[in-house]
PDB file of C-alpha atoms in Angstrom:
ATOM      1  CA  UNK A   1     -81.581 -33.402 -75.057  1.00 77.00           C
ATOM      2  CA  UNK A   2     -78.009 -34.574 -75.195  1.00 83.00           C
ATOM      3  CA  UNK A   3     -77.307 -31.996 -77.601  1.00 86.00           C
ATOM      4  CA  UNK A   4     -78.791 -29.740 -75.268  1.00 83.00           C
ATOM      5  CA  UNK A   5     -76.987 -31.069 -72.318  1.00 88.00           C
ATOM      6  CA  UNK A   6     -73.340 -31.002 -74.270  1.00 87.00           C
ATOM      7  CA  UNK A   7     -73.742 -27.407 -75.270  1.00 87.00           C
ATOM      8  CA  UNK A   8     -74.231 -26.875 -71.556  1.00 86.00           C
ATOM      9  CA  UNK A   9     -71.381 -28.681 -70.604  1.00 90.00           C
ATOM     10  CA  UNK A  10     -69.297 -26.637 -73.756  1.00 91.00           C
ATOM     11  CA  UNK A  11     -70.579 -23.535 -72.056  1.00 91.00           C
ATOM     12  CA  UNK A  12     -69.452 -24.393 -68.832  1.00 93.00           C
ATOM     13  CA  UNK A  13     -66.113 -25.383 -69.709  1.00 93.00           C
ATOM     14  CA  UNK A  14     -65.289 -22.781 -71.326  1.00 94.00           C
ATOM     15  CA  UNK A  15     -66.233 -20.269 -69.014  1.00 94.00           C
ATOM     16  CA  UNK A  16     -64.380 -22.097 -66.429  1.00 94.00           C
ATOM     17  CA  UNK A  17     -61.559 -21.719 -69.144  1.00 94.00           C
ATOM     18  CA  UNK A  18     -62.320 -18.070 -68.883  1.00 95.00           C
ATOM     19  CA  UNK A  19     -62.454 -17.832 -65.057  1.00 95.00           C
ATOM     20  CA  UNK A  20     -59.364 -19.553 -64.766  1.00 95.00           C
ATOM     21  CA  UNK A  21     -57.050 -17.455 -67.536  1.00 95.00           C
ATOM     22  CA  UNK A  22     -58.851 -14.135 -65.734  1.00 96.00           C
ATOM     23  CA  UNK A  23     -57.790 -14.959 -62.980  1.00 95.00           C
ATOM     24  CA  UNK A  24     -54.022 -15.588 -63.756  1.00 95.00           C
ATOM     25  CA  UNK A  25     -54.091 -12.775 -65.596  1.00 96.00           C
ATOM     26  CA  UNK A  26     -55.219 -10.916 -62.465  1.00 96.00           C
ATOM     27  CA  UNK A  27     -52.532 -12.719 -60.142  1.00 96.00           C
ATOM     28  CA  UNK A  28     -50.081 -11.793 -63.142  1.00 96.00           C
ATOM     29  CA  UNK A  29     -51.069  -7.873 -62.694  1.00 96.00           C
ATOM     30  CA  UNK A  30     -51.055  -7.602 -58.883  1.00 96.00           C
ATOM     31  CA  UNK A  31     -47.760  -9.771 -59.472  1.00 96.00           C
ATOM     32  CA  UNK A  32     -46.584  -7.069 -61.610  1.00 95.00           C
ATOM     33  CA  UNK A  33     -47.787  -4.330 -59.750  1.00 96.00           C
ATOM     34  CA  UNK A  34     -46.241  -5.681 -56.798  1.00 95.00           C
ATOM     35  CA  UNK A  35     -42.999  -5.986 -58.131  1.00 94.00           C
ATOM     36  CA  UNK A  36     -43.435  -2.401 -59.677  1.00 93.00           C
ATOM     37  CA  UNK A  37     -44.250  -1.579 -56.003  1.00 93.00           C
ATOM     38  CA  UNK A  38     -41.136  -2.772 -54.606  1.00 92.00           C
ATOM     39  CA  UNK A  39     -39.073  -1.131 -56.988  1.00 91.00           C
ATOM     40  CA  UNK A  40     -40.130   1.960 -57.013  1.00 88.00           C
ATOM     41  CA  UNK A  41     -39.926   2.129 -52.935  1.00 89.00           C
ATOM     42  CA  UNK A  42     -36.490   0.526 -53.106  1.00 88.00           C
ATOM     43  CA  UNK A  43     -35.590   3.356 -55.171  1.00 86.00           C
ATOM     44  CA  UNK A  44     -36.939   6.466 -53.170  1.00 84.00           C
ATOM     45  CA  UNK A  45     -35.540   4.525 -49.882  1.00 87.00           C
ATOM     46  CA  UNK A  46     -31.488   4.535 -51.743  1.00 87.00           C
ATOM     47  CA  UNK A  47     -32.526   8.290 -52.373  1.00 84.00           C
ATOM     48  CA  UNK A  48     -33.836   8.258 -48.929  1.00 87.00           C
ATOM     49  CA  UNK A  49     -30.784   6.671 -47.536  1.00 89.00           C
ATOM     50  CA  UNK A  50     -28.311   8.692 -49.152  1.00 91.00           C
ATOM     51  CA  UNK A  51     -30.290  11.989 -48.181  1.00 91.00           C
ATOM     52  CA  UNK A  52     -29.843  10.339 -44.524  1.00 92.00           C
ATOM     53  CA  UNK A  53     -26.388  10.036 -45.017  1.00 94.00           C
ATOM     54  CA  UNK A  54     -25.505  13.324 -45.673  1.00 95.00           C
ATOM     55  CA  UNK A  55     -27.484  14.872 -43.204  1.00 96.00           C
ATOM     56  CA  UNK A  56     -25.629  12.858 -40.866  1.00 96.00           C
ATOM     57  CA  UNK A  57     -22.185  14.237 -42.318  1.00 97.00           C
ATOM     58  CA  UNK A  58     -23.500  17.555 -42.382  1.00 97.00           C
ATOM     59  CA  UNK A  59     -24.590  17.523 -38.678  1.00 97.00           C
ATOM     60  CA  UNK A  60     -20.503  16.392 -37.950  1.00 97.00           C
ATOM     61  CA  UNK A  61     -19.469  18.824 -39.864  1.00 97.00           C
ATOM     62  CA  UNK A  62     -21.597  21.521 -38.368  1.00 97.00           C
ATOM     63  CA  UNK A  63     -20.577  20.185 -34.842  1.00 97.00           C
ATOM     64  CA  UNK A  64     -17.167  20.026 -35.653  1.00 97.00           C
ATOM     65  CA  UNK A  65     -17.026  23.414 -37.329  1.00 97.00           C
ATOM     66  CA  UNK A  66     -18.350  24.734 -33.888  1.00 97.00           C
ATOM     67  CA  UNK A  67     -16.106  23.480 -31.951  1.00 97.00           C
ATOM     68  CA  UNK A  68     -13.595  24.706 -34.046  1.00 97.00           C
ATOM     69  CA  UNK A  69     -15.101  28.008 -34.079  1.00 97.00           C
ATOM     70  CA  UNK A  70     -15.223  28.067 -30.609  1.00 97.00           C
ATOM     71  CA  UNK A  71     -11.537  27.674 -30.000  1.00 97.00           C
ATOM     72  CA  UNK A  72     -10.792  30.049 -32.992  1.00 97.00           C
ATOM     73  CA  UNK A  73     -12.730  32.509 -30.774  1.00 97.00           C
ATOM     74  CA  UNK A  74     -11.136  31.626 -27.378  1.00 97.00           C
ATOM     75  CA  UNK A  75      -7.783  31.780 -29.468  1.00 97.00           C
ATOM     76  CA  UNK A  76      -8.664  35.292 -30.829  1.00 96.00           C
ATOM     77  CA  UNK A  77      -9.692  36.106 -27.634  1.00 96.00           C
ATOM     78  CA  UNK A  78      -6.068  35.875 -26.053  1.00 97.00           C
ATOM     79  CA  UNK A  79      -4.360  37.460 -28.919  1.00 96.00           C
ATOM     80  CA  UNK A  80      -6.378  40.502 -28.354  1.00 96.00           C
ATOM     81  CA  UNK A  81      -5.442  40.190 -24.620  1.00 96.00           C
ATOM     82  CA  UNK A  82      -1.791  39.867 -25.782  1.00 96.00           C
ATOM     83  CA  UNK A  83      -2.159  42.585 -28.376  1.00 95.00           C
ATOM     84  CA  UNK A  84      -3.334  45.252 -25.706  1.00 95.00           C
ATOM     85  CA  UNK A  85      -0.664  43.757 -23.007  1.00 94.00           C
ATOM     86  CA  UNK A  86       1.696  44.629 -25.758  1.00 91.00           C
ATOM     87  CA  UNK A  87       0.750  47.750 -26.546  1.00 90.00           C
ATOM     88  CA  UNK A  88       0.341  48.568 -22.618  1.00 91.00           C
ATOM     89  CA  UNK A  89       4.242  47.967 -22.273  1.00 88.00           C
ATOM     90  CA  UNK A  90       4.602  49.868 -25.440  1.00 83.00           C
ATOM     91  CA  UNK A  91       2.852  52.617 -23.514  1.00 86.00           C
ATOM     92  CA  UNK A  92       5.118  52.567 -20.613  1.00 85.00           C
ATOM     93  CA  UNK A  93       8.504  52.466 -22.206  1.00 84.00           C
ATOM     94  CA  UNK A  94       7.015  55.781 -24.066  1.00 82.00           C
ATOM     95  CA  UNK A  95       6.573  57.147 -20.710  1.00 86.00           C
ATOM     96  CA  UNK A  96       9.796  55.514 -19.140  1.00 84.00           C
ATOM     97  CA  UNK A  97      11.478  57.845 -22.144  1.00 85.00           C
ATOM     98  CA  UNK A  98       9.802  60.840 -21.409  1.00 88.00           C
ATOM     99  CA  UNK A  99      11.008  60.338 -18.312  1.00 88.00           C
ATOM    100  CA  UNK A 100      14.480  60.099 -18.477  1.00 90.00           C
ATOM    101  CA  UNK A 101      14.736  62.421 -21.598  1.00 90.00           C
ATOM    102  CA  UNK A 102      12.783  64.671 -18.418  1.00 92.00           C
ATOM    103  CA  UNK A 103      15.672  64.019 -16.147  1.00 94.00           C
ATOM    104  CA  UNK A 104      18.210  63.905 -18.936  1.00 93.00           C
ATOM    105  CA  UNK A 105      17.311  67.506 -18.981  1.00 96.00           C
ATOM    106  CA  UNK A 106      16.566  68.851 -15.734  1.00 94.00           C
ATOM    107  CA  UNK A 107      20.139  67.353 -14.709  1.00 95.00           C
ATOM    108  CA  UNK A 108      21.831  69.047 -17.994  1.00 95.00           C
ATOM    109  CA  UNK A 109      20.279  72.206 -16.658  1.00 95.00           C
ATOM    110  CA  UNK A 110      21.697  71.413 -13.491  1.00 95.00           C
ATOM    111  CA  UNK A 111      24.899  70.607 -14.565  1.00 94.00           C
ATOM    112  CA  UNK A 112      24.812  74.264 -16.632  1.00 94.00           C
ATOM    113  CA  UNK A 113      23.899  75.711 -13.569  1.00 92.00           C
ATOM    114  CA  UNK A 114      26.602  74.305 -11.419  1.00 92.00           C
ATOM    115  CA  UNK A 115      29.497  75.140 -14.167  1.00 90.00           C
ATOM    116  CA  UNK A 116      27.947  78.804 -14.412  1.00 90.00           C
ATOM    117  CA  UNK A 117      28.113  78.999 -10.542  1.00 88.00           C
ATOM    118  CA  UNK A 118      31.675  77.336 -10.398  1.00 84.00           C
ATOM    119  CA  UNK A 119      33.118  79.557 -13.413  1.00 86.00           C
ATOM    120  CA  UNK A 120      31.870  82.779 -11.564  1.00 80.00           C
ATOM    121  CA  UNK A 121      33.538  81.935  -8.304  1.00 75.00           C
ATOM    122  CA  UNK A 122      36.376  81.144  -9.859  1.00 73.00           C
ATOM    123  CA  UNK A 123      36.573  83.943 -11.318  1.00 75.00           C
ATOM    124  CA  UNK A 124      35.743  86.354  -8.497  1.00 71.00           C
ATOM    125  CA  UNK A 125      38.483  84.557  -5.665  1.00 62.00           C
ATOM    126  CA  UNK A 126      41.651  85.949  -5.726  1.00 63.00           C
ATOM    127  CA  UNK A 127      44.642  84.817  -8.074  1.00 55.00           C
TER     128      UNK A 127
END
């Protein structure tokens, strides 16, 4: 019986051995797996991040390129009012010319007139 009664007290021991090395194993694993966890989610969240990041510069750079797009327009805008104010005076001096090259001639005609009349009376009075 004590034969008996060690082998049963082998057995038990070494299936508490057993128990015990399973189950550091097992904390070893989720250990492992937790630490496989973390690094793999601290490694998408720097990609993540970064991705973050840039959208952020991207949406200043899209704000600030409308803005700037905005005054480029305004800006545009007034050189085309300049433009056509420019070519409206151009306009006018071209008719200011055609005016005086107008009365440039109808006085020349004038003036032909008046020497033809003046040359004929001369010549008709009496020397």
């Amino acid at each position: 019986m004590k034969m008996l009664s060690r082998l049963l007290k082998e057995h038990q021991a070494k299936q508490n051995e057993r128990k015990e090395l399973q189950e550091r194993r097992r904390r070893e694993a989720i250990s492992a797996a937790t630490c496989l966890t973390e690094a793999l989610v601290d490694h998408l969240n720097v990609g993540v991040a970064q991705a973050y990041v840039n959208q952020r510069k991207l949406d200043h750079e899209v704000k600030t390129l409308q803005v700037q797009a905005g005054q480029f327009s305004k800006q545009t805008a007034q050189w085309i009012s300049m433009v056509e104010g420019f070519n409206q005076a151009l306009k006018e001096i071209g008719d200011v010319e055609n005016w005086a090259r107008s009365i440039e001639m109808d006085m020349r005609t004038i003036a032909t007139a008046l020497e033809y009349v003046h040359k004929g009376h001369l010549q008709s009075a009496p020397s």
